[in-house]
Amino acid sequence: MNKFINYLKSEVIMSISMFCAIISIFINPINKEYLSFIDMHTLIILFSLMSVIQIWNKYDVINKISSISLKKVNNEFKFSLSFTLICFFSSMLVTNDVSLITFVPIAIGILKKQKNYRLTISTIVMMTIAANLGSMFTPIGNPQNLYLDLKSQMSLISFFKLMTMLTLISLILIILSIYIFNFRYKK
């Protein structure tokens, strides 16, 4: 029992989530309709992606990718920019969540190897912002766009016309933010 309590204390976010889930079951008991809300297909895909990342960790794939990446990217600005842009553009095709689940562990692995904690925080924040802003460009980039696309019955061309300017402005602001952050803290 002591091990279990210590585990719950060490995993604060998971413990709070589990507590809230249990409380919500009492407020809204589980029934057939409730279970129909669970999208098993999406959960299986996300579980598979997380499993692949864990397998990569086990076989040191992330460190090997890190070594190759560090040879190509020779400064903090290029590193932060390249990982942020990977998330920005990949989120248009595979959703913002999948983009982050795939690339954040790689970036963390590289920066952990360098012991660059300041850049880790700023890069992960920028990757998250970029994935969310990049995903707005396509109807499949995030669930909100898929819903809006279905409800509006807008053509794909009209959708792209509407989102192009917002996406370009977002991209420019992301690049500018990375530049300012790296220039400001380079000293």
Short mmCIF file of C-alpha atoms in Angstrom, two decimals:
data_model
loop_
_atom_site.label_atom_id
_atom_site.label_comp_id
_atom_site.label_asym_id
_atom_site.label_seq_id
_atom_site.Cartn_x
_atom_site.Cartn_y
_atom_site.Cartn_z
CA MET A 1 0.00 0.00 0.00
CA ASN A 2 2.89 2.35 0.79
CA LYS A 3 4.37 1.83 -2.70
CA PHE A 4 1.00 2.68 -4.25
CA ILE A 5 0.66 5.90 -2.22
CA ASN A 6 4.24 6.91 -3.07
CA TYR A 7 3.52 6.23 -6.73
CA LEU A 8 0.40 8.44 -6.61
CA LYS A 9 2.43 11.21 -4.95
CA SER A 10 5.14 10.99 -7.61
CA GLU A 11 2.57 11.10 -10.44
CA VAL A 12 0.56 14.15 -9.34
CA ILE A 13 -1.12 14.94 -12.67
CA MET A 14 -2.14 11.32 -13.24
CA SER A 15 -3.46 11.10 -9.66
CA ILE A 16 -5.55 14.26 -10.00
CA SER A 17 -6.88 13.06 -13.38
CA MET A 18 -7.79 9.67 -11.94
CA PHE A 19 -9.51 11.32 -8.95
CA CYS A 20 -11.52 13.61 -11.26
CA ALA A 21 -12.48 10.67 -13.48
CA ILE A 22 -13.77 8.72 -10.48
CA ILE A 23 -15.77 11.73 -9.23
CA SER A 24 -17.27 12.26 -12.70
CA ILE A 25 -18.47 8.63 -12.74
CA PHE A 26 -20.51 9.32 -9.62
CA ILE A 27 -21.92 12.53 -11.10
CA ASN A 28 -22.68 10.96 -14.51
CA PRO A 29 -22.78 7.15 -14.23
CA ILE A 30 -21.41 5.09 -17.12
CA ASN A 31 -24.06 3.71 -19.50
CA LYS A 32 -24.26 2.51 -23.12
CA GLU A 33 -24.63 6.04 -24.50
CA TYR A 34 -21.61 7.18 -22.47
CA LEU A 35 -19.47 4.35 -23.84
CA SER A 36 -20.50 5.18 -27.42
CA PHE A 37 -18.67 8.53 -27.10
CA ILE A 38 -15.30 6.76 -26.94
CA ASP A 39 -13.58 6.72 -30.32
CA MET A 40 -11.56 3.52 -30.09
CA HIS A 41 -10.04 4.00 -33.55
CA THR A 42 -8.41 7.30 -32.53
CA LEU A 43 -7.31 5.92 -29.16
CA ILE A 44 -5.68 2.91 -30.81
CA ILE A 45 -3.81 5.14 -33.27
CA LEU A 46 -2.56 7.43 -30.47
CA PHE A 47 -1.60 4.41 -28.35
CA SER A 48 0.32 2.99 -31.32
CA LEU A 49 2.18 6.26 -31.86
CA MET A 50 3.13 6.47 -28.18
CA SER A 51 4.27 2.82 -28.28
CA VAL A 52 6.51 3.56 -31.26
CA ILE A 53 8.06 6.51 -29.39
CA GLN A 54 8.72 4.25 -26.37
CA ILE A 55 10.28 1.59 -28.60
CA TRP A 56 12.47 4.30 -30.14
CA ASN A 57 13.55 5.30 -26.63
CA LYS A 58 14.32 1.70 -25.69
CA TYR A 59 16.52 1.14 -28.76
CA ASP A 60 18.15 4.57 -28.51
CA VAL A 61 16.74 5.70 -31.88
CA ILE A 62 16.08 9.20 -30.55
CA ASN A 63 19.72 9.61 -29.48
CA LYS A 64 20.89 8.39 -32.89
CA ILE A 65 18.58 10.89 -34.63
CA SER A 66 19.87 13.49 -32.17
CA SER A 67 23.48 12.90 -33.18
CA ILE A 68 22.67 13.18 -36.89
CA SER A 69 20.55 16.32 -36.31
CA LEU A 70 23.24 18.03 -34.25
CA LYS A 71 25.72 17.65 -37.12
CA LYS A 72 23.30 19.43 -39.50
CA VAL A 73 22.04 22.15 -37.17
CA ASN A 74 24.87 24.19 -35.73
CA ASN A 75 23.12 26.83 -33.63
CA GLU A 76 20.14 27.27 -31.32
CA PHE A 77 18.11 29.38 -33.75
CA LYS A 78 18.35 26.77 -36.52
CA PHE A 79 17.53 23.96 -34.10
CA SER A 80 14.48 25.67 -32.64
CA LEU A 81 13.32 26.85 -36.05
CA SER A 82 13.69 23.46 -37.72
CA PHE A 83 11.76 21.54 -35.07
CA THR A 84 9.09 24.23 -34.89
CA LEU A 85 8.62 24.22 -38.66
CA ILE A 86 8.46 20.41 -38.72
CA CYS A 87 5.53 20.61 -36.30
CA PHE A 88 3.93 23.48 -38.20
CA PHE A 89 3.87 21.71 -41.56
CA SER A 90 3.35 18.12 -40.39
CA SER A 91 0.31 19.15 -38.34
CA MET A 92 -1.42 20.12 -41.57
CA LEU A 93 -1.32 16.48 -42.66
CA VAL A 94 -1.37 14.35 -39.51
CA THR A 95 -3.12 16.62 -36.94
CA ASN A 96 -1.53 18.81 -34.31
CA ASP A 97 -1.58 16.12 -31.59
CA VAL A 98 0.14 13.46 -33.67
CA SER A 99 2.75 15.98 -34.80
CA LEU A 100 3.58 16.86 -31.20
CA ILE A 101 3.54 13.27 -29.96
CA THR A 102 5.99 12.40 -32.73
CA PHE A 103 8.47 15.29 -32.65
CA VAL A 104 8.52 16.62 -29.08
CA PRO A 105 10.27 13.52 -27.66
CA ILE A 106 12.95 13.80 -30.34
CA ALA A 107 13.58 17.48 -29.56
CA ILE A 108 13.65 16.77 -25.82
CA GLY A 109 16.11 13.91 -26.39
CA ILE A 110 18.47 16.13 -28.36
CA LEU A 111 18.31 19.03 -25.90
CA LYS A 112 18.62 16.73 -22.88
CA LYS A 113 21.81 15.37 -24.41
CA GLN A 114 23.10 18.96 -24.69
CA LYS A 115 21.81 19.90 -21.20
CA ASN A 116 20.20 22.99 -22.75
CA TYR A 117 17.15 23.42 -20.51
CA ARG A 118 16.38 27.01 -21.49
CA LEU A 119 16.14 26.07 -25.16
CA THR A 120 14.11 22.96 -24.28
CA ILE A 121 11.30 25.01 -22.75
CA SER A 122 11.19 27.67 -25.49
CA THR A 123 11.40 25.11 -28.30
CA ILE A 124 8.64 22.90 -26.91
CA VAL A 125 6.41 25.95 -26.38
CA MET A 126 7.05 27.12 -29.96
CA MET A 127 6.50 23.60 -31.33
CA THR A 128 3.15 23.45 -29.55
CA ILE A 129 2.08 26.86 -30.86
CA ALA A 130 3.25 25.95 -34.36
CA ALA A 131 1.43 22.61 -34.41
CA ASN A 132 -1.81 24.28 -33.40
CA LEU A 133 -1.47 27.15 -35.86
CA GLY A 134 -0.25 24.99 -38.74
CA SER A 135 -3.12 22.56 -38.28
CA MET A 136 -5.66 25.28 -39.04
CA PHE A 137 -4.67 25.29 -42.72
CA THR A 138 -6.32 21.99 -43.64
CA PRO A 139 -9.69 20.47 -42.78
CA ILE A 140 -7.94 17.38 -41.38
CA GLY A 141 -5.38 19.33 -39.32
CA ASN A 142 -7.59 19.45 -36.24
CA PRO A 143 -11.05 18.29 -35.18
CA GLN A 144 -12.45 21.82 -35.09
CA ASN A 145 -11.66 22.35 -38.77
CA LEU A 146 -13.18 19.01 -39.68
CA TYR A 147 -16.37 19.98 -37.88
CA LEU A 148 -16.44 23.46 -39.42
CA ASP A 149 -15.75 22.04 -42.87
CA LEU A 150 -18.61 19.56 -42.58
CA LYS A 151 -21.06 22.13 -41.22
CA SER A 152 -20.21 24.92 -43.66
CA GLN A 153 -20.12 22.62 -46.70
CA MET A 154 -17.43 24.90 -48.09
CA SER A 155 -15.38 23.67 -51.05
CA LEU A 156 -11.77 22.70 -50.40
CA ILE A 157 -10.54 25.58 -52.58
CA SER A 158 -12.67 28.08 -50.61
CA PHE A 159 -11.39 26.63 -47.35
CA PHE A 160 -7.76 27.05 -48.45
CA LYS A 161 -8.41 30.58 -49.69
CA LEU A 162 -9.90 31.48 -46.31
CA MET A 163 -7.06 29.95 -44.30
CA THR A 164 -4.03 30.87 -46.42
CA MET A 165 -3.53 34.42 -45.15
CA LEU A 166 -4.04 33.42 -41.50
CA THR A 167 -1.58 30.56 -41.90
CA LEU A 168 1.06 32.77 -43.55
CA ILE A 169 0.73 35.43 -40.85
CA SER A 170 1.04 32.72 -38.20
CA LEU A 171 4.15 31.32 -39.86
CA ILE A 172 5.80 34.75 -40.03
CA LEU A 173 5.00 35.47 -36.37
CA ILE A 174 6.37 32.08 -35.30
CA ILE A 175 9.66 32.63 -37.15
CA LEU A 176 9.91 36.16 -35.77
CA SER A 177 9.24 34.94 -32.22
CA ILE A 178 11.95 32.29 -32.44
CA TYR A 179 14.40 34.85 -33.82
CA ILE A 180 13.62 37.39 -31.09
CA PHE A 181 13.84 34.79 -28.33
CA ASN A 182 17.17 33.43 -29.56
CA PHE A 183 18.64 36.89 -30.19
CA ARG A 184 17.51 38.14 -26.78
CA TYR A 185 18.95 35.20 -24.82
CA LYS A 186 22.06 34.57 -26.88
CA LYS A 187 24.14 36.85 -24.68
#
